[in-house]
mmCIF file of C-alpha atoms in Angstrom:
data_model
loop_
_atom_site.group_PDB
_atom_site.id
_atom_site.type_symbol
_atom_site.label_atom_id
_atom_site.label_comp_id
_atom_site.label_asym_id
_atom_site.label_seq_id
_atom_site.Cartn_x
_atom_site.Cartn_y
_atom_site.Cartn_z
ATOM 1 C CA UNK A 1 241.414 -15.950 187.549
ATOM 2 C CA UNK A 2 240.958 -17.860 184.279
ATOM 3 C CA UNK A 3 243.731 -19.227 182.131
ATOM 4 C CA UNK A 4 242.640 -16.906 179.350
ATOM 5 C CA UNK A 5 243.585 -13.876 181.418
ATOM 6 C CA UNK A 6 247.157 -15.012 182.032
ATOM 7 C CA UNK A 7 249.169 -13.679 179.066
ATOM 8 C CA UNK A 8 250.538 -10.199 179.629
ATOM 9 C CA UNK A 9 249.637 -10.042 183.322
ATOM 10 C CA UNK A 10 252.951 -11.141 184.810
ATOM 11 C CA UNK A 11 253.548 -7.888 186.675
ATOM 12 C CA UNK A 12 250.005 -7.791 188.071
ATOM 13 C CA UNK A 13 249.525 -11.334 189.350
ATOM 14 C CA UNK A 14 250.095 -11.764 193.076
ATOM 15 C CA UNK A 15 252.079 -14.701 194.433
ATOM 16 C CA UNK A 16 248.919 -15.989 196.129
ATOM 17 C CA UNK A 17 246.971 -15.922 192.871
ATOM 18 C CA UNK A 18 249.726 -17.634 190.944
ATOM 19 C CA UNK A 19 250.034 -20.364 193.537
ATOM 20 C CA UNK A 20 246.296 -21.049 193.135
ATOM 21 C CA UNK A 21 246.531 -21.436 189.363
ATOM 22 C CA UNK A 22 247.905 -24.949 189.538
ATOM 23 C CA UNK A 23 244.720 -26.147 191.246
ATOM 24 C CA UNK A 24 242.354 -25.219 188.465
ATOM 25 C CA UNK A 25 241.165 -26.960 185.358
ATOM 26 C CA UNK A 26 243.061 -30.237 185.525
ATOM 27 C CA UNK A 27 241.447 -31.297 182.269
ATOM 28 C CA UNK A 28 242.898 -28.394 180.292
ATOM 29 C CA UNK A 29 246.236 -28.055 182.061
ATOM 30 C CA UNK A 30 248.075 -29.853 179.247
ATOM 31 C CA UNK A 31 248.246 -26.831 176.955
ATOM 32 C CA UNK A 32 248.382 -24.232 179.691
ATOM 33 C CA UNK A 33 250.861 -25.674 182.190
ATOM 34 C CA UNK A 34 253.911 -23.952 180.711
ATOM 35 C CA UNK A 35 252.122 -20.578 180.930
ATOM 36 C CA UNK A 36 251.040 -21.302 184.498
ATOM 37 C CA UNK A 37 254.530 -22.293 185.548
ATOM 38 C CA UNK A 38 256.066 -19.218 183.944
ATOM 39 C CA UNK A 39 253.890 -17.139 186.248
ATOM 40 C CA UNK A 40 254.657 -19.334 189.240
ATOM 41 C CA UNK A 41 258.378 -19.131 188.542
ATOM 42 C CA UNK A 42 258.262 -15.347 188.242
ATOM 43 C CA UNK A 43 256.286 -15.181 191.480
ATOM 44 C CA UNK A 44 258.945 -17.354 193.126
ATOM 45 C CA UNK A 45 261.662 -15.004 191.901
ATOM 46 C CA UNK A 46 259.836 -12.056 193.463
ATOM 47 C CA UNK A 47 259.476 -14.017 196.698
ATOM 48 C CA UNK A 48 263.189 -14.858 196.528
ATOM 49 C CA UNK A 49 264.043 -11.171 196.563
ATOM 50 C CA UNK A 50 261.586 -10.536 199.390
ATOM 51 C CA UNK A 51 263.003 -13.426 201.440
ATOM 52 C CA UNK A 52 266.546 -12.155 201.009
ATOM 53 C CA UNK A 53 265.477 -8.728 202.282
ATOM 54 C CA UNK A 54 263.734 -10.363 205.242
ATOM 55 C CA UNK A 55 266.870 -12.312 206.149
ATOM 56 C CA UNK A 56 268.998 -9.167 205.983
ATOM 57 C CA UNK A 57 266.481 -7.220 208.062
ATOM 58 C CA UNK A 58 266.292 -9.960 210.698
ATOM 59 C CA UNK A 59 270.070 -10.148 210.870
ATOM 60 C CA UNK A 60 270.365 -6.401 211.393
ATOM 61 C CA UNK A 61 267.691 -6.451 214.082
ATOM 62 C CA UNK A 62 269.342 -9.359 215.886
ATOM 63 C CA UNK A 63 272.739 -7.688 215.732
ATOM 64 C CA UNK A 64 271.316 -4.520 217.254
ATOM 65 C CA UNK A 65 270.411 -6.394 220.441
ATOM 66 C CA UNK A 66 273.640 -8.416 220.537
ATOM 67 C CA UNK A 67 271.923 -11.659 219.539
ATOM 68 C CA UNK A 68 273.629 -12.966 216.384
ATOM 69 C CA UNK A 69 271.292 -14.622 213.908
ATOM 70 C CA UNK A 70 272.226 -18.261 213.395
ATOM 71 C CA UNK A 71 271.189 -18.525 209.773
ATOM 72 C CA UNK A 72 272.236 -21.821 208.182
ATOM 73 C CA UNK A 73 275.262 -21.374 205.965
ATOM 74 C CA UNK A 74 275.071 -22.797 202.459
ATOM 75 C CA UNK A 75 277.776 -25.419 202.142
ATOM 76 C CA UNK A 76 279.379 -26.234 198.780
ATOM 77 C CA UNK A 77 278.940 -29.740 197.461
ATOM 78 C CA UNK A 78 281.976 -31.960 197.301
ATOM 79 C CA UNK A 79 282.847 -33.655 193.979
ATOM 80 C CA UNK A 80 280.830 -36.759 193.113
ATOM 81 C CA UNK A 81 283.353 -39.197 191.667
ATOM 82 C CA UNK A 82 282.923 -42.847 192.576
ATOM 83 C CA UNK A 83 286.498 -43.522 191.486
ATOM 84 C CA UNK A 84 287.721 -40.979 194.030
ATOM 85 C CA UNK A 85 285.567 -42.668 196.647
ATOM 86 C CA UNK A 86 287.413 -45.890 195.980
ATOM 87 C CA UNK A 87 290.754 -44.117 196.292
ATOM 88 C CA UNK A 88 289.614 -42.825 199.680
ATOM 89 C CA UNK A 89 288.978 -46.349 200.865
ATOM 90 C CA UNK A 90 285.246 -46.450 200.187
ATOM 91 C CA UNK A 91 284.494 -48.646 197.160
ATOM 92 C CA UNK A 92 281.339 -47.897 195.222
ATOM 93 C CA UNK A 93 278.838 -50.724 195.746
ATOM 94 C CA UNK A 94 276.950 -52.001 192.723
ATOM 95 C CA UNK A 95 274.342 -54.152 194.429
ATOM 96 C CA UNK A 96 272.726 -54.630 197.806
ATOM 97 C CA UNK A 97 274.691 -56.692 200.266
ATOM 98 C CA UNK A 98 278.092 -55.348 199.275
ATOM 99 C CA UNK A 99 278.013 -52.628 201.905
ATOM 100 C CA UNK A 100 276.894 -52.526 205.509
ATOM 101 C CA UNK A 101 273.534 -50.817 205.917
ATOM 102 C CA UNK A 102 273.227 -47.685 208.024
ATOM 103 C CA UNK A 103 271.206 -47.719 211.232
ATOM 104 C CA UNK A 104 268.252 -45.307 211.219
ATOM 105 C CA UNK A 105 267.632 -42.654 213.869
ATOM 106 C CA UNK A 106 264.530 -43.255 215.986
ATOM 107 C CA UNK A 107 261.296 -41.381 215.360
ATOM 108 C CA UNK A 108 261.420 -40.019 218.914
ATOM 109 C CA UNK A 109 264.856 -38.500 218.416
ATOM 110 C CA UNK A 110 263.719 -36.862 215.184
ATOM 111 C CA UNK A 111 260.714 -35.287 216.926
ATOM 112 C CA UNK A 112 262.927 -34.012 219.744
ATOM 113 C CA UNK A 113 264.952 -31.919 217.333
ATOM 114 C CA UNK A 114 267.895 -34.299 216.759
ATOM 115 C CA UNK A 115 270.400 -32.892 219.258
ATOM 116 C CA UNK A 116 268.638 -29.761 220.445
ATOM 117 C CA UNK A 117 268.393 -28.873 224.110
ATOM 118 C CA UNK A 118 264.774 -27.830 223.521
ATOM 119 C CA UNK A 119 262.453 -30.693 222.627
ATOM 120 C CA UNK A 120 261.015 -30.386 219.147
ATOM 121 C CA UNK A 121 263.083 -27.312 218.212
ATOM 122 C CA UNK A 122 265.722 -27.310 215.475
ATOM 123 C CA UNK A 123 267.663 -24.511 217.118
ATOM 124 C CA UNK A 124 270.270 -24.057 214.394
ATOM 125 C CA UNK A 125 267.712 -23.852 211.582
ATOM 126 C CA UNK A 126 265.946 -20.483 211.399
ATOM 127 C CA UNK A 127 263.244 -19.066 209.165
ATOM 128 C CA UNK A 128 263.612 -15.742 207.353
ATOM 129 C CA UNK A 129 262.684 -13.896 210.571
ATOM 130 C CA UNK A 130 265.400 -15.645 212.565
ATOM 131 C CA UNK A 131 262.903 -17.832 214.453
ATOM 132 C CA UNK A 132 263.963 -21.450 215.131
ATOM 133 C CA UNK A 133 261.993 -24.037 213.179
ATOM 134 C CA UNK A 134 260.148 -26.775 215.084
ATOM 135 C CA UNK A 135 258.906 -30.265 214.272
ATOM 136 C CA UNK A 136 255.338 -29.408 215.316
ATOM 137 C CA UNK A 137 255.338 -26.214 213.245
ATOM 138 C CA UNK A 138 256.274 -28.103 210.077
ATOM 139 C CA UNK A 139 253.596 -30.706 210.743
ATOM 140 C CA UNK A 140 251.016 -27.943 211.106
ATOM 141 C CA UNK A 141 252.072 -26.421 207.783
ATOM 142 C CA UNK A 142 251.578 -29.781 206.064
ATOM 143 C CA UNK A 143 248.130 -30.008 207.648
ATOM 144 C CA UNK A 144 247.174 -26.518 206.490
ATOM 145 C CA UNK A 145 248.230 -27.226 202.897
ATOM 146 C CA UNK A 146 246.735 -30.732 202.652
ATOM 147 C CA UNK A 147 243.466 -31.162 200.719
ATOM 148 C CA UNK A 148 242.337 -33.970 203.070
ATOM 149 C CA UNK A 149 243.338 -35.923 206.170
ATOM 150 C CA UNK A 150 244.343 -38.792 203.902
ATOM 151 C CA UNK A 151 246.723 -36.537 201.969
ATOM 152 C CA UNK A 152 248.144 -35.034 205.151
ATOM 153 C CA UNK A 153 248.839 -38.410 206.763
ATOM 154 C CA UNK A 154 250.435 -39.841 203.624
ATOM 155 C CA UNK A 155 252.790 -36.964 202.837
ATOM 156 C CA UNK A 156 253.673 -36.125 206.443
ATOM 157 C CA UNK A 157 254.483 -39.795 207.108
ATOM 158 C CA UNK A 158 256.627 -39.967 203.957
ATOM 159 C CA UNK A 159 258.474 -36.784 204.900
ATOM 160 C CA UNK A 160 259.209 -38.069 208.413
ATOM 161 C CA UNK A 161 260.603 -41.290 206.955
ATOM 162 C CA UNK A 162 262.801 -39.385 204.505
ATOM 163 C CA UNK A 163 263.986 -37.084 207.303
ATOM 164 C CA UNK A 164 264.992 -40.071 209.440
ATOM 165 C CA UNK A 165 266.878 -41.659 206.556
ATOM 166 C CA UNK A 166 268.568 -38.358 205.669
ATOM 167 C CA UNK A 167 269.734 -37.662 209.227
ATOM 168 C CA UNK A 168 271.069 -41.203 209.553
ATOM 169 C CA UNK A 169 272.978 -40.993 206.264
ATOM 170 C CA UNK A 170 274.381 -37.593 207.253
ATOM 171 C CA UNK A 171 275.487 -38.810 210.691
ATOM 172 C CA UNK A 172 277.183 -41.830 209.157
ATOM 173 C CA UNK A 173 278.919 -39.621 206.586
ATOM 174 C CA UNK A 174 280.250 -37.344 209.327
ATOM 175 C CA UNK A 175 281.629 -40.346 211.217
ATOM 176 C CA UNK A 176 283.315 -41.741 208.116
ATOM 177 C CA UNK A 177 284.967 -38.391 207.469
ATOM 178 C CA UNK A 178 286.123 -38.218 211.109
ATOM 179 C CA UNK A 179 287.775 -41.634 210.844
ATOM 180 C CA UNK A 180 289.441 -40.762 207.555
ATOM 181 C CA UNK A 181 290.730 -37.505 209.038
ATOM 182 C CA UNK A 182 292.458 -39.420 211.831
ATOM 183 C CA UNK A 183 294.581 -41.186 209.222
ATOM 184 C CA UNK A 184 295.893 -37.990 207.642
ATOM 185 C CA UNK A 185 294.901 -35.295 205.144
ATOM 186 C CA UNK A 186 291.511 -36.010 203.629
ATOM 187 C CA UNK A 187 291.523 -37.024 199.959
ATOM 188 C CA UNK A 188 288.758 -35.932 197.610
ATOM 189 C CA UNK A 189 285.819 -36.059 197.910
ATOM 190 C CA UNK A 190 286.019 -36.111 201.699
ATOM 191 C CA UNK A 191 287.567 -32.662 202.165
ATOM 192 C CA UNK A 192 284.317 -30.788 201.558
ATOM 193 C CA UNK A 193 281.650 -29.572 203.960
ATOM 194 C CA UNK A 194 280.121 -31.718 206.680
ATOM 195 C CA UNK A 195 276.312 -31.945 206.692
ATOM 196 C CA UNK A 196 274.303 -30.322 209.467
ATOM 197 C CA UNK A 197 271.985 -32.944 210.983
ATOM 198 C CA UNK A 198 269.243 -30.509 211.940
ATOM 199 C CA UNK A 199 269.163 -29.009 208.460
ATOM 200 C CA UNK A 200 268.883 -32.519 206.989
ATOM 201 C CA UNK A 201 265.948 -33.205 209.321
ATOM 202 C CA UNK A 202 264.124 -30.019 208.359
ATOM 203 C CA UNK A 203 264.833 -30.589 204.666
ATOM 204 C CA UNK A 204 263.394 -34.080 204.839
ATOM 205 C CA UNK A 205 260.290 -32.837 206.629
ATOM 206 C CA UNK A 206 259.527 -30.157 204.023
ATOM 207 C CA UNK A 207 260.840 -31.582 200.744
ATOM 208 C CA UNK A 208 257.481 -32.932 199.521
ATOM 209 C CA UNK A 209 255.107 -30.359 200.955
ATOM 210 C CA UNK A 210 254.241 -29.291 197.398
ATOM 211 C CA UNK A 211 252.725 -32.723 196.774
ATOM 212 C CA UNK A 212 249.813 -31.586 198.949
ATOM 213 C CA UNK A 213 248.772 -29.450 195.960
ATOM 214 C CA UNK A 214 248.900 -32.132 193.260
ATOM 215 C CA UNK A 215 246.595 -34.824 194.629
ATOM 216 C CA UNK A 216 243.852 -36.038 192.310
ATOM 217 C CA UNK A 217 240.434 -35.576 193.947
ATOM 218 C CA UNK A 218 242.053 -35.059 197.351
ATOM 219 C CA UNK A 219 243.772 -38.449 197.078
ATOM 220 C CA UNK A 220 240.822 -40.208 198.684
ATOM 221 C CA UNK A 221 239.413 -42.060 195.663
ATOM 222 C CA UNK A 222 240.565 -45.491 194.588
ATOM 223 C CA UNK A 223 243.097 -45.610 191.784
ATOM 224 C CA UNK A 224 245.665 -43.022 190.790
ATOM 225 C CA UNK A 225 246.652 -40.692 193.641
ATOM 226 C CA UNK A 226 248.211 -37.749 191.838
ATOM 227 C CA UNK A 227 247.371 -35.581 188.858
ATOM 228 C CA UNK A 228 249.959 -36.744 186.333
ATOM 229 C CA UNK A 229 249.965 -33.388 184.536
ATOM 230 C CA UNK A 230 250.713 -31.407 187.679
ATOM 231 C CA UNK A 231 252.989 -33.775 189.581
ATOM 232 C CA UNK A 232 256.193 -32.466 188.012
ATOM 233 C CA UNK A 233 255.310 -29.054 189.448
ATOM 234 C CA UNK A 234 255.321 -30.252 193.058
ATOM 235 C CA UNK A 235 258.883 -29.101 193.689
ATOM 236 C CA UNK A 236 258.132 -25.535 192.637
ATOM 237 C CA UNK A 237 254.797 -25.681 194.468
ATOM 238 C CA UNK A 238 256.622 -26.589 197.666
ATOM 239 C CA UNK A 239 259.217 -23.901 197.023
ATOM 240 C CA UNK A 240 256.439 -21.310 196.813
ATOM 241 C CA UNK A 241 254.610 -22.612 199.876
ATOM 242 C CA UNK A 242 257.747 -22.370 201.995
ATOM 243 C CA UNK A 243 258.707 -18.915 200.747
ATOM 244 C CA UNK A 244 255.162 -17.630 201.253
ATOM 245 C CA UNK A 245 255.325 -18.881 204.831
ATOM 246 C CA UNK A 246 258.654 -17.082 205.371
ATOM 247 C CA UNK A 247 260.899 -20.110 205.659
ATOM 248 C CA UNK A 248 263.624 -18.574 203.524
ATOM 249 C CA UNK A 249 265.697 -19.864 200.625
ATOM 250 C CA UNK A 250 267.859 -22.317 202.573
ATOM 251 C CA UNK A 251 264.744 -24.306 203.497
ATOM 252 C CA UNK A 252 262.596 -23.679 200.397
ATOM 253 C CA UNK A 253 265.278 -25.068 198.094
ATOM 254 C CA UNK A 254 264.831 -28.543 199.596
ATOM 255 C CA UNK A 255 261.455 -28.648 197.843
ATOM 256 C CA UNK A 256 262.743 -27.125 194.614
ATOM 257 C CA UNK A 257 265.830 -29.287 194.136
ATOM 258 C CA UNK A 258 264.989 -32.848 195.197
ATOM 259 C CA UNK A 259 263.269 -34.423 192.184
ATOM 260 C CA UNK A 260 264.917 -37.603 190.883
ATOM 261 C CA UNK A 261 268.679 -37.277 191.214
ATOM 262 C CA UNK A 262 268.440 -33.642 190.193
ATOM 263 C CA UNK A 263 267.357 -32.108 186.891
ATOM 264 C CA UNK A 264 269.724 -29.951 184.849
ATOM 265 C CA UNK A 265 268.740 -27.072 182.605
ATOM 266 C CA UNK A 266 269.876 -29.064 179.565
ATOM 267 C CA UNK A 267 267.652 -31.977 180.622
ATOM 268 C CA UNK A 268 264.654 -29.661 180.995
ATOM 269 C CA UNK A 269 265.194 -28.425 177.436
ATOM 270 C CA UNK A 270 266.154 -31.747 175.821
ATOM 271 C CA UNK A 271 263.246 -33.655 177.373
ATOM 272 C CA UNK A 272 260.738 -30.858 176.831
ATOM 273 C CA UNK A 273 259.843 -30.790 180.511
ATOM 274 C CA UNK A 274 257.129 -28.236 181.377
ATOM 275 C CA UNK A 275 259.396 -26.423 183.839
ATOM 276 C CA UNK A 276 261.074 -23.043 183.517
ATOM 277 C CA UNK A 277 264.492 -23.866 181.969
ATOM 278 C CA UNK A 278 266.863 -23.928 184.931
ATOM 279 C CA UNK A 279 268.966 -26.258 187.060
ATOM 280 C CA UNK A 280 266.984 -28.099 189.718
ATOM 281 C CA UNK A 281 270.035 -29.599 191.370
ATOM 282 C CA UNK A 282 271.024 -29.675 195.065
ATOM 283 C CA UNK A 283 273.003 -26.596 196.068
ATOM 284 C CA UNK A 284 274.211 -27.860 199.456
ATOM 285 C CA UNK A 285 275.323 -31.178 200.864
ATOM 286 C CA UNK A 286 272.167 -31.312 203.014
ATOM 287 C CA UNK A 287 269.958 -30.897 199.933
ATOM 288 C CA UNK A 288 271.867 -33.680 198.211
ATOM 289 C CA UNK A 289 271.423 -36.049 201.153
ATOM 290 C CA UNK A 290 267.670 -35.376 201.377
ATOM 291 C CA UNK A 291 267.312 -35.892 197.622
ATOM 292 C CA UNK A 292 269.129 -39.231 197.935
ATOM 293 C CA UNK A 293 267.167 -40.337 201.026
ATOM 294 C CA UNK A 294 263.917 -39.670 199.163
ATOM 295 C CA UNK A 295 264.792 -42.378 196.648
ATOM 296 C CA UNK A 296 264.313 -45.104 199.290
ATOM 297 C CA UNK A 297 260.603 -44.545 199.985
ATOM 298 C CA UNK A 298 257.615 -44.124 197.714
ATOM 299 C CA UNK A 299 254.254 -42.442 198.278
ATOM 300 C CA UNK A 300 252.431 -45.109 196.257
ATOM 301 C CA UNK A 301 249.278 -46.675 197.660
ATOM 302 C CA UNK A 302 250.173 -48.599 199.703
ATOM 303 C CA UNK A 303 253.387 -46.815 200.586
ATOM 304 C CA UNK A 304 256.569 -48.866 200.232
ATOM 305 C CA UNK A 305 260.267 -48.708 200.855
ATOM 306 C CA UNK A 306 262.453 -48.903 197.758
ATOM 307 C CA UNK A 307 265.414 -51.273 197.642
ATOM 308 C CA UNK A 308 268.790 -50.147 196.362
ATOM 309 C CA UNK A 309 268.291 -52.244 193.230
ATOM 310 C CA UNK A 310 264.864 -50.744 192.514
ATOM 311 C CA UNK A 311 266.042 -47.197 193.255
ATOM 312 C CA UNK A 312 268.944 -47.553 190.851
ATOM 313 C CA UNK A 313 266.674 -49.013 188.164
ATOM 314 C CA UNK A 314 264.340 -46.041 188.588
ATOM 315 C CA UNK A 315 267.219 -43.608 188.115
ATOM 316 C CA UNK A 316 268.526 -45.532 185.103
ATOM 317 C CA UNK A 317 265.176 -45.176 183.325
ATOM 318 C CA UNK A 318 266.138 -41.563 182.645
ATOM 319 C CA UNK A 319 269.525 -42.310 181.120
ATOM 320 C CA UNK A 320 273.113 -43.221 181.878
ATOM 321 C CA UNK A 321 273.955 -39.850 183.430
ATOM 322 C CA UNK A 322 271.164 -40.320 185.974
ATOM 323 C CA UNK A 323 272.349 -43.837 186.793
ATOM 324 C CA UNK A 324 275.893 -42.541 187.254
ATOM 325 C CA UNK A 325 274.693 -39.754 189.549
ATOM 326 C CA UNK A 326 272.846 -42.320 191.639
ATOM 327 C CA UNK A 327 275.876 -44.629 191.839
ATOM 328 C CA UNK A 328 277.988 -41.715 193.052
ATOM 329 C CA UNK A 329 275.437 -40.957 195.772
ATOM 330 C CA UNK A 330 275.501 -44.591 196.921
ATOM 331 C CA UNK A 331 279.299 -44.541 197.011
ATOM 332 C CA UNK A 332 279.354 -41.392 199.083
ATOM 333 C CA UNK A 333 276.506 -41.883 201.544
ATOM 334 C CA UNK A 334 275.962 -45.633 201.786
ATOM 335 C CA UNK A 335 272.712 -47.594 202.042
ATOM 336 C CA UNK A 336 270.079 -47.127 204.789
ATOM 337 C CA UNK A 337 268.747 -50.053 206.815
ATOM 338 C CA UNK A 338 265.325 -50.447 205.212
ATOM 339 C CA UNK A 339 264.574 -53.762 206.924
ATOM 340 C CA UNK A 340 264.172 -52.120 210.327
ATOM 341 C CA UNK A 341 262.007 -49.343 208.897
ATOM 342 C CA UNK A 342 259.898 -51.868 206.994
ATOM 343 C CA UNK A 343 259.134 -53.724 210.214
ATOM 344 C CA UNK A 344 258.467 -50.534 212.167
ATOM 345 C CA UNK A 345 256.002 -49.060 209.665
ATOM 346 C CA UNK A 346 254.536 -52.317 208.376
ATOM 347 C CA UNK A 347 255.453 -51.388 204.797
ATOM 348 C CA UNK A 348 256.986 -53.773 202.290
ATOM 349 C CA UNK A 349 260.255 -53.259 200.399
ATOM 350 C CA UNK A 350 260.073 -53.439 196.637
#
């Protein structure tokens, strides 16, 4: 399908066709990207409705055979006020070294499904058919979507690193809340939901799957890795990939809502971003943790870990509100131990 045929065909373009549009004509995508993304967004909305029906159908089927469907429950985010963190006995750090770093879960434990009795299965995280998600299954999906082995290895490695960081941050957060609870009623922001470790693992493993569709020349040539015009679309690309493969909204939203420290509708409009005007902000505590964990590793060539100082500077490039959001995330979740990961993977810290 050519770009010229797009206008007026919204109701007749399949989700598969719309997903393919982002691949074509990188040289002319500048003027057409907003049209392309309008179609992609509308396709995603149709898939949303289909996924919701699938979840309901699976739940009814499971109930009919007395096997309750363990769909992950969306958990509300707790307030993000660094001043409240300080009142709760957790001062907001402003530079590295002011706070103890958080030990990272091993790669083996991640691959075993965190705390599942079945190796490699995330038993509490189900797709839209009620089937448990597995580590191997997610790796295979990355491989299927990747334009080359180079792209697959890069993005799958990055996603595993982010998943390990996210699970470690979530586990540490749960422990901090437990200790605070022993001292009495929890003050804000600690009296919100506790993160599910398996959901954090799955979210980390899928959050950047859409990047497989925005490599420049398969990512194998020297120089720039990604198509700069299409890169901002990778969240929606991943969202579509996951919905098309019946992973459901709870999982697909990890791809949609992880960019930067979140993007608000007003920021999309004010900055003229080529995205459908909407909020691309975490909707659950697990999504927020994965978004934050992602800030500590970069897919550059060569790949690197990102220090707290560099991560904050990156957030601050987009304004004071972004820097404040990042500071609140640091205050809430702490700082991962990048030194151990740097040694393990042989990647530097910038």
